[in-house]
Amino acid sequence: MMVPAALLLLGALAAVLAPRLLARATWQDREPVVALWAWQCVVVAVLLCCLLSMALSASAAWQAVRGRLFAPAPHSVVEAYALAGGPWAATTAVTLAIGGAWSAAMLAREIGRAAARRRRRRAELLVRAPLLPGEEPGGERLVVLEGERPDAWWLPGAAPQLVITTAALRRLKGQQLDAVLAHEQGHARARHNWLLHSSAALAGGFPQVPVFAAFRDEMHRLVELAADDMASRRFGRLTTALALVELNEDRRVFGPCPTPQAHVPQRVHRLLTPPDRLPPTHRLRLTAAAALVPVIPLLVAFGPGLRALG
C-alpha cells in the first residue's frame, strides 16, 4: 500500500503547492498560452494521482480487480507492489471512486447548464433577429442586434454565431471592429469554452481544493489575455486596447469601485504597455517542463513494476 499512499501524498502536495508556485511566476501574463498549458498539465497530474491511487487501492482490496489489472504482468511485478488487502485499501478505493463519479457528475451538470444557456440565448436571438425569408438556420454567421449597449460575444455550439450590437458598430471605428471579431474568433478556435466548463466543474465539485479554485479563476483571466494577443497580432495592440475601452466605457469598469469586469483595465494596460515575450527557447523549455508534470505520477505508479522487470 506504499505506492497508493505516495500517489495520494503527491496529489495533495501538487494541489496545495502548484497554485502558489504558478501565482509567483512572472511569465504568465507574458505568455498566456503557455500558462494555460501549464495549468492544464498540473490539474491532469492531480487527477492522475487520484486515478492511479484508486486503481492500485482497489487491486489491494479485491482479488478480482487485481487479476484484471495485473493480468499480463509477471508474478514478480505483482509482488513488487506488496498489495496487501485491508480496510484502508477498500476505503481509499471507494472514496476515490465516489470522487471520480462526483467529478463526472459536476462536468455533466456544467455542460448541461451551458447547453441550456446556449439554447435560451439562441431562442432570444431568433426573437430579436428572426431569419429572413429563404434564410436557413445553421452555419457560422454574424448576427447584428439592435441595442443601446455596446457589446459583442461569441455563441458556441454546433452552429457558432458571432453577435454584435448596433451600439458597438457605432462605437467601434476603423479596425477596432475587426480586432473585436478577431478576439471572439480566437476564443472559438482555441475552444476556450471547454476549458471554462471543465474548470468550473472541478471548482464547483471540490471548492476546498486550492488547485481547482485557482484553475477556474486563472482560466477566466488567461483565456481573455490569449484572445487579446490573437487580436493584437493581427490589428495592433493600440487598436485592440481602444476597442476594449469603447466596449466597456459605459460599464464603469475604469473607476475606483470594483466591478465584475475589473480585469478589463488590467487588460488595457497590458496592451498599451506590452511585456516582452519570452525567447522561443524559454517558451519551449516551459512547455516541455509542464508536459513532464503529468509524467511524475506515472513514474511513481509504474516505478516498482519497472524495477521488478529490470
Short mmCIF file of C-alpha atoms in Angstrom, two decimals:
data_model
loop_
_atom_site.label_atom_id
_atom_site.label_comp_id
_atom_site.label_asym_id
_atom_site.label_seq_id
_atom_site.Cartn_x
_atom_site.Cartn_y
_atom_site.Cartn_z
CA MET A 1 0.00 0.00 0.00
CA MET A 2 3.02 2.33 -0.15
CA VAL A 3 2.50 3.32 -3.79
CA PRO A 4 -1.19 4.35 -3.44
CA ALA A 5 -0.30 6.37 -0.34
CA ALA A 6 2.63 8.01 -2.14
CA LEU A 7 0.34 8.93 -5.03
CA LEU A 8 -2.21 10.48 -2.69
CA LEU A 9 0.52 12.45 -0.93
CA LEU A 10 1.93 13.62 -4.27
CA GLY A 11 -1.53 14.70 -5.45
CA ALA A 12 -2.20 16.58 -2.21
CA LEU A 13 1.15 18.40 -2.42
CA ALA A 14 0.53 19.34 -6.04
CA ALA A 15 -2.98 20.57 -5.24
CA VAL A 16 -1.68 22.86 -2.48
CA LEU A 17 1.73 23.97 -3.78
CA ALA A 18 1.16 24.26 -7.53
CA PRO A 19 -1.23 27.27 -7.32
CA ARG A 20 1.25 29.10 -5.10
CA LEU A 21 4.19 28.39 -7.39
CA LEU A 22 2.29 29.41 -10.50
CA ALA A 23 0.98 32.55 -8.80
CA ARG A 24 4.58 33.64 -8.21
CA ALA A 25 5.53 33.06 -11.84
CA THR A 26 6.07 36.39 -13.58
CA TRP A 27 5.83 34.95 -17.09
CA GLN A 28 2.12 34.04 -17.12
CA ASP A 29 0.91 37.41 -18.40
CA ARG A 30 3.74 37.43 -20.94
CA GLU A 31 2.86 34.01 -22.31
CA PRO A 32 -0.81 33.23 -21.54
CA VAL A 33 -0.96 30.30 -23.97
CA VAL A 34 1.97 28.60 -22.22
CA ALA A 35 0.36 29.38 -18.86
CA LEU A 36 -2.90 27.77 -19.99
CA TRP A 37 -0.94 24.66 -20.95
CA ALA A 38 0.90 24.62 -17.60
CA TRP A 39 -2.31 24.85 -15.59
CA GLN A 40 -3.88 22.03 -17.56
CA CYS A 41 -0.84 19.81 -17.00
CA VAL A 42 -0.92 20.44 -13.25
CA VAL A 43 -4.62 19.59 -13.00
CA VAL A 44 -4.14 16.46 -15.11
CA ALA A 45 -1.30 15.40 -12.78
CA VAL A 46 -3.53 15.79 -9.71
CA LEU A 47 -6.32 13.81 -11.33
CA LEU A 48 -3.85 11.12 -12.43
CA CYS A 49 -2.61 10.77 -8.87
CA CYS A 50 -6.16 10.11 -7.68
CA LEU A 51 -6.99 7.74 -10.54
CA LEU A 52 -3.84 5.62 -10.17
CA SER A 53 -4.16 5.52 -6.39
CA MET A 54 -7.76 4.35 -6.76
CA ALA A 55 -6.76 1.59 -9.20
CA LEU A 56 -3.94 0.28 -7.01
CA SER A 57 -6.03 0.51 -3.82
CA ALA A 58 -8.82 -1.44 -5.48
CA SER A 59 -6.27 -4.04 -6.58
CA ALA A 60 -5.10 -4.38 -3.00
CA ALA A 61 -8.63 -4.69 -1.67
CA TRP A 62 -10.17 -7.06 -4.19
CA GLN A 63 -8.56 -10.02 -5.91
CA ALA A 64 -10.87 -9.70 -8.92
CA VAL A 65 -9.61 -6.18 -9.64
CA ARG A 66 -6.01 -7.25 -9.12
CA GLY A 67 -6.43 -10.13 -11.52
CA ARG A 68 -7.72 -7.87 -14.26
CA LEU A 69 -5.25 -5.02 -13.67
CA PHE A 70 -2.16 -7.21 -13.41
CA ALA A 71 -3.31 -9.99 -15.75
CA PRO A 72 -0.46 -9.64 -18.29
CA ALA A 73 2.20 -8.84 -15.65
CA PRO A 74 4.71 -11.39 -14.31
CA HIS A 75 4.38 -12.55 -10.70
CA SER A 76 7.47 -10.54 -9.71
CA VAL A 77 5.72 -7.32 -10.72
CA VAL A 78 2.70 -8.08 -8.54
CA GLU A 79 4.97 -8.89 -5.60
CA ALA A 80 6.86 -5.60 -6.08
CA TYR A 81 3.74 -3.63 -5.26
CA ALA A 82 3.09 -5.51 -2.00
CA LEU A 83 -0.66 -5.16 -2.44
CA ALA A 84 -1.78 -6.40 0.95
CA GLY A 85 -5.54 -6.14 1.32
CA GLY A 86 -7.12 -4.35 4.25
CA PRO A 87 -9.89 -1.98 5.26
CA TRP A 88 -7.83 1.08 4.34
CA ALA A 89 -7.40 -0.15 0.77
CA ALA A 90 -11.11 -0.65 0.24
CA THR A 91 -11.97 2.66 1.94
CA THR A 92 -9.46 4.56 -0.20
CA ALA A 93 -10.64 2.95 -3.42
CA VAL A 94 -14.33 3.59 -2.70
CA THR A 95 -13.69 7.18 -1.61
CA LEU A 96 -11.69 7.98 -4.72
CA ALA A 97 -14.27 6.26 -6.92
CA ILE A 98 -17.01 8.41 -5.39
CA GLY A 99 -14.84 11.48 -6.02
CA GLY A 100 -14.41 10.47 -9.66
CA ALA A 101 -18.13 9.91 -10.10
CA TRP A 102 -18.83 13.26 -8.45
CA SER A 103 -16.39 14.98 -10.84
CA ALA A 104 -18.11 13.40 -13.83
CA ALA A 105 -21.49 14.48 -12.48
CA MET A 106 -20.27 18.06 -11.99
CA LEU A 107 -18.89 18.15 -15.52
CA ALA A 108 -22.14 16.79 -16.93
CA ARG A 109 -24.08 19.38 -14.94
CA GLU A 110 -21.85 22.21 -16.18
CA ILE A 111 -22.16 21.07 -19.80
CA GLY A 112 -25.93 20.73 -19.40
CA ARG A 113 -26.23 24.23 -17.95
CA ALA A 114 -24.06 25.65 -20.73
CA ALA A 115 -26.21 23.92 -23.35
CA ALA A 116 -29.36 25.29 -21.72
CA ARG A 117 -27.88 28.80 -21.71
CA ARG A 118 -26.98 28.47 -25.39
CA ARG A 119 -30.49 27.28 -26.28
CA ARG A 120 -32.01 30.14 -24.33
CA ARG A 121 -29.74 32.73 -25.93
CA ARG A 122 -30.33 31.30 -29.41
CA ALA A 123 -34.08 31.49 -28.83
CA GLU A 124 -33.67 35.12 -27.75
CA LEU A 125 -31.60 35.80 -30.87
CA LEU A 126 -34.32 34.34 -33.11
CA VAL A 127 -36.82 36.67 -31.46
CA ARG A 128 -34.63 39.75 -31.76
CA ALA A 129 -33.09 38.82 -35.13
CA PRO A 130 -35.51 36.48 -36.96
CA LEU A 131 -34.42 34.63 -40.07
CA LEU A 132 -35.18 36.36 -43.34
CA PRO A 133 -37.39 34.63 -45.94
CA GLY A 134 -35.35 31.92 -47.61
CA GLU A 135 -32.61 32.04 -44.96
CA GLU A 136 -31.78 28.69 -43.37
CA PRO A 137 -30.56 28.28 -39.78
CA GLY A 138 -27.09 26.93 -39.15
CA GLY A 139 -23.65 27.81 -40.35
CA GLU A 140 -21.22 30.37 -38.99
CA ARG A 141 -22.74 33.82 -39.34
CA LEU A 142 -22.67 37.30 -37.89
CA VAL A 143 -25.78 38.48 -36.07
CA VAL A 144 -26.35 42.20 -35.56
CA LEU A 145 -28.76 43.15 -32.77
CA GLU A 146 -30.42 46.45 -32.07
CA GLY A 147 -29.11 47.60 -28.72
CA GLU A 148 -28.09 50.73 -26.85
CA ARG A 149 -25.25 48.98 -25.03
CA PRO A 150 -22.07 48.23 -26.99
CA ASP A 151 -21.37 44.53 -26.76
CA ALA A 152 -20.06 41.58 -28.74
CA TRP A 153 -19.86 37.90 -27.89
CA TRP A 154 -19.34 34.51 -29.45
CA LEU A 155 -22.10 31.96 -29.05
CA PRO A 156 -20.51 28.49 -29.33
CA GLY A 157 -22.25 25.35 -30.44
CA ALA A 158 -22.77 23.19 -33.49
CA ALA A 159 -23.56 26.35 -35.47
CA PRO A 160 -21.44 29.06 -33.80
CA GLN A 161 -22.58 32.64 -34.11
CA LEU A 162 -20.86 35.95 -33.55
CA VAL A 163 -23.24 38.51 -32.08
CA ILE A 164 -22.66 42.26 -32.03
CA THR A 165 -24.94 45.14 -31.13
CA THR A 166 -25.63 48.22 -33.22
CA ALA A 167 -24.24 50.38 -30.41
CA ALA A 168 -20.92 48.55 -30.76
CA LEU A 169 -20.95 49.13 -34.50
CA ARG A 170 -21.44 52.85 -33.90
CA ARG A 171 -18.71 52.99 -31.26
CA LEU A 172 -16.00 50.96 -32.94
CA LYS A 173 -14.02 52.79 -35.57
CA GLY A 174 -11.70 51.59 -38.29
CA GLN A 175 -10.08 48.27 -37.46
CA GLN A 176 -11.41 48.24 -33.90
CA LEU A 177 -14.36 46.16 -35.05
CA ASP A 178 -12.00 43.75 -36.79
CA ALA A 179 -10.00 43.46 -33.55
CA VAL A 180 -13.15 42.62 -31.56
CA LEU A 181 -14.16 40.00 -34.11
CA ALA A 182 -10.64 38.51 -34.06
CA HIS A 183 -10.76 38.36 -30.26
CA GLU A 184 -14.04 36.44 -30.24
CA GLN A 185 -12.92 34.18 -33.07
CA GLY A 186 -9.77 33.42 -31.07
CA HIS A 187 -11.93 32.11 -28.24
CA ALA A 188 -13.81 29.89 -30.68
CA ARG A 189 -10.76 28.50 -32.47
CA ALA A 190 -8.96 27.65 -29.23
CA ARG A 191 -12.12 26.02 -27.76
CA HIS A 192 -11.79 28.16 -24.63
CA ASN A 193 -15.36 27.30 -23.65
CA TRP A 194 -14.29 23.73 -22.84
CA LEU A 195 -11.55 24.99 -20.54
CA LEU A 196 -14.07 27.19 -18.76
CA HIS A 197 -16.58 24.32 -18.42
CA SER A 198 -14.05 21.83 -17.03
CA SER A 199 -12.51 24.33 -14.60
CA ALA A 200 -15.94 25.42 -13.37
CA ALA A 201 -16.98 21.78 -12.88
CA LEU A 202 -13.90 20.90 -10.81
CA ALA A 203 -14.11 24.07 -8.72
CA GLY A 204 -17.83 23.59 -8.16
CA GLY A 205 -17.45 19.95 -7.20
CA PHE A 206 -14.42 20.43 -4.93
CA PRO A 207 -14.44 24.06 -3.75
CA GLN A 208 -11.99 23.33 -0.91
CA VAL A 209 -9.23 22.07 -3.22
CA PRO A 210 -6.92 25.06 -3.90
CA VAL A 211 -5.71 23.93 -7.31
CA PHE A 212 -9.23 23.61 -8.72
CA ALA A 213 -10.39 27.01 -7.46
CA ALA A 214 -7.24 28.67 -8.79
CA PHE A 215 -7.62 26.76 -12.07
CA ARG A 216 -11.10 28.21 -12.60
CA ASP A 217 -10.04 31.77 -11.77
CA GLU A 218 -6.94 31.65 -13.92
CA MET A 219 -8.78 30.15 -16.88
CA HIS A 220 -11.19 33.10 -16.97
CA ARG A 221 -8.26 35.52 -16.91
CA LEU A 222 -5.80 33.75 -19.19
CA VAL A 223 -8.24 32.95 -22.00
CA GLU A 224 -9.00 36.67 -22.28
CA LEU A 225 -5.30 37.53 -22.42
CA ALA A 226 -4.72 34.85 -25.05
CA ALA A 227 -7.60 36.16 -27.16
CA ASP A 228 -6.31 39.72 -26.75
CA ASP A 229 -2.93 38.59 -28.08
CA MET A 230 -4.56 36.88 -31.06
CA ALA A 231 -6.36 40.09 -31.96
CA SER A 232 -3.39 42.38 -31.32
CA ARG A 233 -1.07 40.33 -33.54
CA ARG A 234 -3.39 40.98 -36.47
CA PHE A 235 -4.59 44.53 -35.82
CA GLY A 236 -2.16 46.02 -33.32
CA ARG A 237 -2.18 46.48 -29.56
CA LEU A 238 -3.38 50.08 -29.62
CA THR A 239 -6.36 49.22 -31.82
CA THR A 240 -7.30 46.27 -29.61
CA ALA A 241 -6.95 48.36 -26.43
CA LEU A 242 -9.13 51.15 -27.86
CA ALA A 243 -11.76 48.60 -28.86
CA LEU A 244 -11.82 47.27 -25.28
CA VAL A 245 -12.23 50.78 -23.94
CA GLU A 246 -15.07 51.58 -26.33
CA LEU A 247 -16.95 48.38 -25.46
CA ASN A 248 -16.58 48.77 -21.68
CA GLU A 249 -16.54 52.51 -21.04
CA ASP A 250 -20.25 52.68 -20.19
CA ARG A 251 -19.92 49.81 -17.71
CA ARG A 252 -17.85 51.94 -15.33
CA VAL A 253 -15.05 49.41 -15.17
CA PHE A 254 -12.39 52.12 -15.21
CA GLY A 255 -13.48 53.76 -11.97
CA PRO A 256 -12.21 53.14 -8.43
CA CYS A 257 -15.11 50.85 -7.47
CA PRO A 258 -14.58 47.16 -8.37
CA THR A 259 -17.00 45.59 -10.84
CA PRO A 260 -17.42 42.09 -12.33
CA GLN A 261 -15.31 43.34 -15.29
CA ALA A 262 -12.50 44.62 -13.06
CA HIS A 263 -9.97 42.73 -15.17
CA VAL A 264 -10.62 44.97 -18.19
CA PRO A 265 -8.38 47.88 -17.03
CA GLN A 266 -5.52 45.42 -16.47
CA ARG A 267 -6.03 44.03 -19.97
CA VAL A 268 -5.98 47.51 -21.48
CA HIS A 269 -2.84 48.43 -19.54
CA ARG A 270 -1.17 45.21 -20.69
CA LEU A 271 -1.99 46.00 -24.31
CA LEU A 272 -0.71 49.57 -24.06
CA THR A 273 2.48 48.60 -22.19
CA PRO A 274 3.15 45.15 -23.61
CA PRO A 275 5.55 42.94 -21.66
CA ASP A 276 8.40 41.45 -23.61
CA ARG A 277 7.69 37.94 -24.83
CA LEU A 278 9.93 35.16 -23.64
CA PRO A 279 12.56 33.89 -26.07
CA PRO A 280 11.40 30.89 -28.13
CA THR A 281 13.82 28.56 -26.35
CA HIS A 282 12.48 29.67 -22.96
CA ARG A 283 8.89 29.07 -24.10
CA LEU A 284 9.89 25.63 -25.37
CA ARG A 285 11.53 24.77 -22.04
CA LEU A 286 8.46 25.87 -20.08
CA THR A 287 6.17 23.88 -22.37
CA ALA A 288 8.33 20.78 -22.05
CA ALA A 289 8.61 21.17 -18.26
CA ALA A 290 4.84 21.46 -17.94
CA ALA A 291 4.35 18.39 -20.12
CA LEU A 292 6.59 16.40 -17.76
CA VAL A 293 4.42 17.17 -14.72
CA PRO A 294 1.75 14.52 -15.52
CA VAL A 295 4.57 12.03 -16.13
CA ILE A 296 5.61 12.13 -12.44
CA PRO A 297 2.51 10.24 -11.17
CA LEU A 298 3.06 7.66 -13.90
CA LEU A 299 6.66 7.15 -12.79
CA VAL A 300 5.56 6.75 -9.18
CA ALA A 301 2.82 4.28 -10.13
CA PHE A 302 4.83 2.18 -12.56
CA GLY A 303 8.21 2.51 -10.85
CA PRO A 304 8.02 -0.69 -8.75
CA GLY A 305 6.91 -2.74 -11.73
CA LEU A 306 9.67 -1.37 -13.97
CA ARG A 307 12.30 -2.08 -11.30
CA ALA A 308 10.96 -5.62 -10.92
CA LEU A 309 11.25 -6.18 -14.66
CA GLY A 310 14.75 -4.74 -14.70
#
